[in-house]
CSV table of C-alpha atoms in Angstrom, one decimal:
chain,number,residue,atom,x,y,z
A,1,MET,CA,-9.8,-4.9,17.7
A,2,ASN,CA,-13.3,-4.0,16.6
A,3,SER,CA,-15.0,-6.5,14.3
A,4,MET,CA,-14.6,-4.4,11.2
A,5,GLY,CA,-11.3,-4.4,9.5
A,6,LYS,CA,-9.6,-1.4,8.0
A,7,ILE,CA,-8.8,-0.9,4.3
A,8,ILE,CA,-5.5,0.9,3.7
A,9,ALA,CA,-4.3,2.0,0.2
A,10,ILE,CA,-0.6,2.5,-0.3
A,11,ALA,CA,-0.3,5.1,-3.0
A,12,ASN,CA,2.0,7.5,-4.8
A,13,GLN,CA,2.0,8.0,-8.5
A,14,LYS,CA,5.8,8.2,-8.5
A,15,GLY,CA,7.5,4.9,-9.1
A,16,GLY,CA,10.3,3.6,-7.0
A,17,VAL,CA,9.3,5.2,-3.7
A,18,GLY,CA,9.0,2.0,-1.7
A,19,LYS,CA,5.3,1.4,-2.3
A,20,THR,CA,5.4,-2.4,-2.9
A,21,THR,CA,8.2,-2.9,-0.4
A,22,THR,CA,5.9,-1.2,2.1
A,23,SER,CA,2.8,-3.2,1.1
A,24,VAL,CA,4.5,-6.5,1.3
A,25,ASN,CA,6.5,-5.9,4.5
A,26,LEU,CA,3.8,-4.1,6.4
A,27,ALA,CA,1.4,-6.9,5.5
A,28,ALA,CA,3.9,-9.5,6.8
A,29,SER,CA,4.6,-7.4,10.0
A,30,LEU,CA,0.9,-7.1,10.8
A,31,GLY,CA,0.6,-10.8,10.2
A,32,VAL,CA,3.4,-11.6,12.7
A,33,LEU,CA,1.7,-9.3,15.2
A,34,GLU,CA,-1.3,-11.7,14.9
A,35,LYS,CA,-3.5,-9.5,12.7
A,36,LYS,CA,-5.4,-11.2,9.8
A,37,VAL,CA,-4.3,-9.4,6.7
A,38,LEU,CA,-5.3,-9.4,3.0
A,39,LEU,CA,-3.0,-7.8,0.5
A,40,ILE,CA,-4.6,-6.8,-2.8
A,41,ASP,CA,-2.1,-6.3,-5.6
A,42,ALA,CA,-3.6,-3.6,-7.8
A,43,ASP,CA,-0.4,-2.9,-9.7
A,44,PRO,CA,-0.1,-4.5,-13.2
A,45,GLN,CA,3.6,-4.9,-12.4
A,46,ALA,CA,2.6,-7.6,-9.9
A,47,ASN,CA,5.6,-7.1,-7.7
A,48,ALA,CA,3.7,-7.6,-4.5
A,49,THR,CA,2.4,-10.9,-5.8
A,50,SER,CA,5.8,-12.3,-6.6
A,51,GLY,CA,7.2,-10.6,-3.4
A,52,LEU,CA,5.1,-13.0,-1.3
A,53,GLY,CA,6.1,-16.1,-3.2
A,54,VAL,CA,3.1,-16.3,-5.6
A,55,ASP,CA,4.0,-17.3,-9.1
A,56,VAL,CA,2.6,-14.5,-11.3
A,57,GLU,CA,2.4,-16.7,-14.4
A,58,SER,CA,0.1,-19.2,-12.6
A,59,VAL,CA,-2.5,-16.7,-11.5
A,60,GLU,CA,-5.8,-17.6,-13.0
A,61,VAL,CA,-8.0,-15.1,-11.2
A,62,GLY,CA,-6.9,-12.0,-9.4
A,63,SER,CA,-7.4,-8.3,-9.0
A,64,TYR,CA,-8.4,-7.9,-12.7
A,65,GLN,CA,-11.4,-10.3,-12.3
A,66,LEU,CA,-12.1,-8.8,-8.9
A,67,ILE,CA,-12.5,-5.3,-10.2
A,68,GLU,CA,-14.4,-6.5,-13.3
A,69,HIS,CA,-16.8,-8.3,-11.0
A,70,SER,CA,-16.5,-11.4,-13.1
A,71,VAL,CA,-15.7,-13.5,-10.0
A,72,SER,CA,-16.2,-13.2,-6.2
A,73,ALA,CA,-13.4,-11.7,-4.0
A,74,GLU,CA,-13.3,-15.1,-2.2
A,75,ALA,CA,-12.4,-16.9,-5.5
A,76,CYS,CA,-9.4,-14.6,-6.0
A,77,ILE,CA,-7.8,-15.0,-2.5
A,78,VAL,CA,-4.7,-17.2,-2.1
A,79,GLY,CA,-2.5,-17.9,0.8
A,80,THR,CA,1.1,-16.6,1.0
A,81,ASN,CA,4.3,-17.7,2.7
A,82,ALA,CA,3.8,-15.0,5.3
A,83,PRO,CA,1.9,-16.0,8.4
A,84,ASN,CA,-1.7,-14.7,8.6
A,85,VAL,CA,-1.4,-13.0,5.2
A,86,ASP,CA,-3.6,-13.8,2.2
A,87,ILE,CA,-3.3,-12.1,-1.2
A,88,ILE,CA,-5.5,-11.2,-4.1
A,89,PRO,CA,-2.7,-11.4,-6.8
A,90,ALA,CA,-2.3,-9.2,-9.8
A,91,HIS,CA,-3.5,-10.9,-13.0
A,92,ILE,CA,-1.6,-10.3,-16.2
A,93,ASP,CA,-4.7,-8.7,-17.8
A,94,LEU,CA,-4.8,-5.9,-15.2
A,95,VAL,CA,-2.9,-3.7,-17.7
A,96,ALA,CA,-6.1,-3.4,-19.7
A,97,ILE,CA,-8.4,-2.5,-16.8
A,98,GLU,CA,-8.2,1.3,-17.1
A,99,ILE,CA,-9.5,1.2,-20.7
A,100,GLU,CA,-12.2,-1.3,-19.9
A,101,LEU,CA,-13.5,0.6,-16.9
A,102,VAL,CA,-14.0,3.9,-18.8
A,103,ASP,CA,-17.5,3.1,-20.0
A,104,LYS,CA,-18.7,1.3,-16.9
A,105,GLU,CA,-21.4,2.8,-14.6
A,106,GLU,CA,-19.9,3.9,-11.3
A,107,ARG,CA,-16.5,2.9,-12.5
A,108,GLU,CA,-14.7,4.4,-9.5
A,109,TYR,CA,-16.7,2.1,-7.1
A,110,MET,CA,-15.9,-1.3,-8.7
A,111,LEU,CA,-13.2,-2.3,-6.2
A,112,LYS,CA,-15.2,-1.0,-3.2
A,113,LYS,CA,-18.2,-3.0,-4.2
A,114,ALA,CA,-16.1,-6.1,-4.6
A,115,ILE,CA,-14.3,-6.0,-1.3
A,116,SER,CA,-16.3,-4.1,1.3
A,117,HIS,CA,-17.8,-7.3,2.8
A,118,LEU,CA,-14.3,-8.6,3.4
A,119,LYS,CA,-13.9,-6.1,6.3
A,120,THR,CA,-15.6,-8.6,8.6
A,121,SER,CA,-13.0,-11.3,7.7
A,122,TYR,CA,-9.8,-9.4,8.0
A,123,ASP,CA,-8.2,-6.9,10.5
A,124,TYR,CA,-6.4,-5.1,7.7
A,125,ILE,CA,-6.8,-5.1,3.9
A,126,LEU,CA,-3.9,-3.4,2.2
A,127,ILE,CA,-4.0,-2.3,-1.4
A,128,ASP,CA,-0.8,-1.9,-3.3
A,129,CYS,CA,-1.6,0.7,-5.9
A,130,ALA,CA,-0.1,1.2,-9.4
A,131,PRO,CA,2.3,4.1,-9.8
A,132,SER,CA,-0.3,6.3,-11.5
A,133,LEU,CA,-3.3,8.4,-10.7
A,134,GLY,CA,-5.5,6.5,-13.1
A,135,LEU,CA,-8.8,4.6,-12.5
A,136,LEU,CA,-7.1,1.8,-10.7
A,137,THR,CA,-5.7,4.1,-8.0
A,138,LEU,CA,-9.0,6.0,-7.9
A,139,ASN,CA,-10.8,2.7,-7.3
A,140,ALA,CA,-8.3,1.9,-4.4
A,141,LEU,CA,-8.8,5.3,-2.8
A,142,THR,CA,-12.6,5.1,-3.1
A,143,ALA,CA,-12.5,1.7,-1.4
A,144,ALA,CA,-10.1,2.6,1.3
A,145,ASP,CA,-10.6,3.9,4.8
A,146,SER,CA,-7.1,5.5,4.7
A,147,VAL,CA,-4.0,6.0,2.6
A,148,ILE,CA,-0.3,5.6,3.3
A,149,ILE,CA,1.9,7.8,1.2
A,150,PRO,CA,5.5,6.5,0.9
A,151,ILE,CA,8.0,9.3,0.3
A,152,GLN,CA,11.6,8.5,-0.6
A,153,CYS,CA,14.3,10.5,1.1
A,154,GLU,CA,15.9,11.6,-2.2
A,155,TYR,CA,16.0,14.5,-4.7
A,156,PHE,CA,12.5,15.7,-5.8
A,157,ALA,CA,10.9,13.7,-2.9
A,158,LEU,CA,8.1,16.2,-2.8
A,159,GLU,CA,7.6,16.4,-6.5
A,160,GLY,CA,4.1,15.2,-7.5
A,161,LEU,CA,3.0,15.2,-3.9
A,162,GLY,CA,0.7,18.2,-4.4
A,163,LYS,CA,-0.9,16.4,-7.3
A,164,LEU,CA,-1.5,13.3,-5.1
A,165,LEU,CA,-2.9,15.3,-2.3
A,166,ASN,CA,-5.3,17.1,-4.7
A,167,THR,CA,-6.4,13.7,-6.0
A,168,ILE,CA,-7.0,12.5,-2.4
A,169,LYS,CA,-9.0,15.8,-1.7
A,170,SER,CA,-11.2,15.3,-4.8
A,171,VAL,CA,-11.8,11.6,-3.9
A,172,GLN,CA,-12.8,12.8,-0.4
A,173,ARG,CA,-15.1,15.4,-2.0
A,174,ILE,CA,-16.8,13.2,-4.6
A,175,HIS,CA,-16.4,9.5,-3.9
A,176,ASN,CA,-15.3,8.8,-0.3
A,177,GLN,CA,-15.7,11.4,2.3
A,178,ASN,CA,-14.4,9.1,5.0
A,179,LEU,CA,-10.9,8.7,3.4
A,180,ASP,CA,-8.2,9.6,5.9
A,181,ILE,CA,-4.5,10.0,5.4
A,182,GLU,CA,-3.1,7.2,7.6
A,183,GLY,CA,0.3,8.8,7.3
A,184,MET,CA,3.3,9.8,5.2
A,185,LEU,CA,6.0,7.3,5.4
A,186,LEU,CA,9.6,8.3,4.8
A,187,THR,CA,11.5,5.5,3.0
A,188,MET,CA,15.0,4.8,1.8
A,189,TYR,CA,16.5,7.0,4.5
A,190,ASP,CA,20.3,7.1,4.8
A,191,SER,CA,21.5,8.9,7.9
A,192,ARG,CA,24.9,9.6,6.4
A,193,LEU,CA,23.4,11.7,3.6
A,194,ARG,CA,22.7,15.3,4.2
A,195,LEU,CA,20.0,15.2,1.6
A,196,SER,CA,18.2,12.4,3.4
A,197,ASN,CA,18.2,14.5,6.6
A,198,GLN,CA,17.0,17.5,4.7
A,199,VAL,CA,14.0,15.6,3.2
A,200,VAL,CA,13.0,14.3,6.6
A,201,GLU,CA,13.2,17.8,8.1
A,202,GLU,CA,11.2,19.3,5.2
A,203,VAL,CA,8.5,16.7,5.3
A,204,GLN,CA,8.1,16.9,9.0
A,205,LYS,CA,8.0,20.7,8.9
A,206,HIS,CA,5.3,20.7,6.2
A,207,PHE,CA,3.2,17.8,7.4
A,208,SER,CA,4.0,17.5,11.1
A,209,ASP,CA,1.5,15.1,12.6
A,210,MET,CA,0.7,13.5,9.3
A,211,VAL,CA,4.1,11.8,9.2
A,212,PHE,CA,4.8,8.4,10.7
A,213,GLN,CA,7.4,8.4,13.5
A,214,THR,CA,8.8,5.3,12.0
A,215,ILE,CA,11.3,6.0,9.2
A,216,ILE,CA,12.3,3.2,6.8
A,217,GLN,CA,16.0,3.1,6.4
A,218,ARG,CA,18.0,2.1,3.4
A,219,ASN,CA,18.7,-1.6,3.9
A,220,VAL,CA,20.4,-4.1,1.6
A,221,ARG,CA,18.4,-7.0,3.0
A,222,LEU,CA,15.2,-5.2,2.3
A,223,SER,CA,16.1,-4.9,-1.4
A,224,GLU,CA,17.3,-8.5,-1.6
A,225,ALA,CA,14.2,-10.1,-0.1
A,226,PRO,CA,11.8,-9.8,-3.1
A,227,SER,CA,14.1,-11.8,-5.4
A,228,TYR,CA,13.6,-14.7,-3.0
A,229,GLY,CA,9.8,-14.2,-3.0
A,230,GLU,CA,9.9,-13.5,0.8
A,231,SER,CA,9.0,-10.6,3.0
A,232,ILE,CA,11.8,-9.1,5.1
A,233,ILE,CA,10.3,-10.8,8.1
A,234,ASN,CA,10.7,-14.3,6.5
A,235,TYR,CA,14.0,-13.4,4.8
A,236,ASP,CA,15.9,-11.7,7.7
A,237,VAL,CA,13.9,-10.9,10.8
A,238,SER,CA,17.0,-9.5,12.6
A,239,SER,CA,17.6,-6.9,9.9
A,240,LYS,CA,17.1,-3.2,10.2
A,241,GLY,CA,14.4,-3.4,7.5
A,242,ALA,CA,12.4,-5.9,9.5
A,243,SER,CA,12.5,-3.9,12.7
A,244,ASN,CA,11.5,-0.7,10.8
A,245,TYR,CA,8.4,-2.4,9.3
A,246,LEU,CA,7.5,-4.1,12.6
A,247,ASN,CA,7.6,-0.6,14.2
A,248,LEU,CA,5.4,0.8,11.5
A,249,ALA,CA,2.9,-2.0,12.0
A,250,LYS,CA,2.8,-1.3,15.7
A,251,GLU,CA,2.3,2.4,15.1
A,252,ILE,CA,-0.7,1.6,12.8
A,253,ILE,CA,-2.2,-0.7,15.3
A,254,LYS,CA,-1.8,1.9,18.0
A,255,ASN,CA,-3.4,4.6,15.9
A,256,GLN,CA,-6.4,2.4,15.4
A,257,GLU,CA,-6.8,1.7,19.1
A,258,LYS,CA,-7.0,5.5,19.8
């Protein structure tokens, strides 16, 4: 691994597509594969924070203070129950950040400036984005080297995707010309459903080599794990969900070594 880590945003303005599930379990999988990982919870809902066993109520400084530049990134980092994974948790005040950033100079670069130096301390920095295309997500895309786009294998899977891709294009044009699409990730796949198979076919046809080979299957254990504050790797390493996310992690590591 080269000495510089990689910053990957996990983004889709649609809610419920498996974004946080992916952030938490990809982080844990990379950690188990002996990569040093930092997960940044940039979603006011704070599900990634609680999903790795951090008590949201007790967070004193987190991604809000980080983006505001009121404290250093180092001061926001806490350990998690996942091996080799640290987190910058979401702070309750994060809901207000969009409004507060509006008047700031270089408001799209606040996160980038706060975390760029951490690339020497981590192999991977993952950013769990809010389900919107507001300033928070813009900050994440500006700070990132690449973006993972989770797409659920359900009705209207591609709805809003054009808008997201346009946002990525405009970020590439204006704020971050080095932003790559790491890959589109098919989630919540159920092999028994014709619809699931149609979505997979459609996405692969449209986006061919932009789509991860790994597909995340619908898995009960995967949906249970967050309520225990554990990644799927901690909760049930023998589950389908765990093996899916470990495969995704291996695919990402392999892409990087190319």
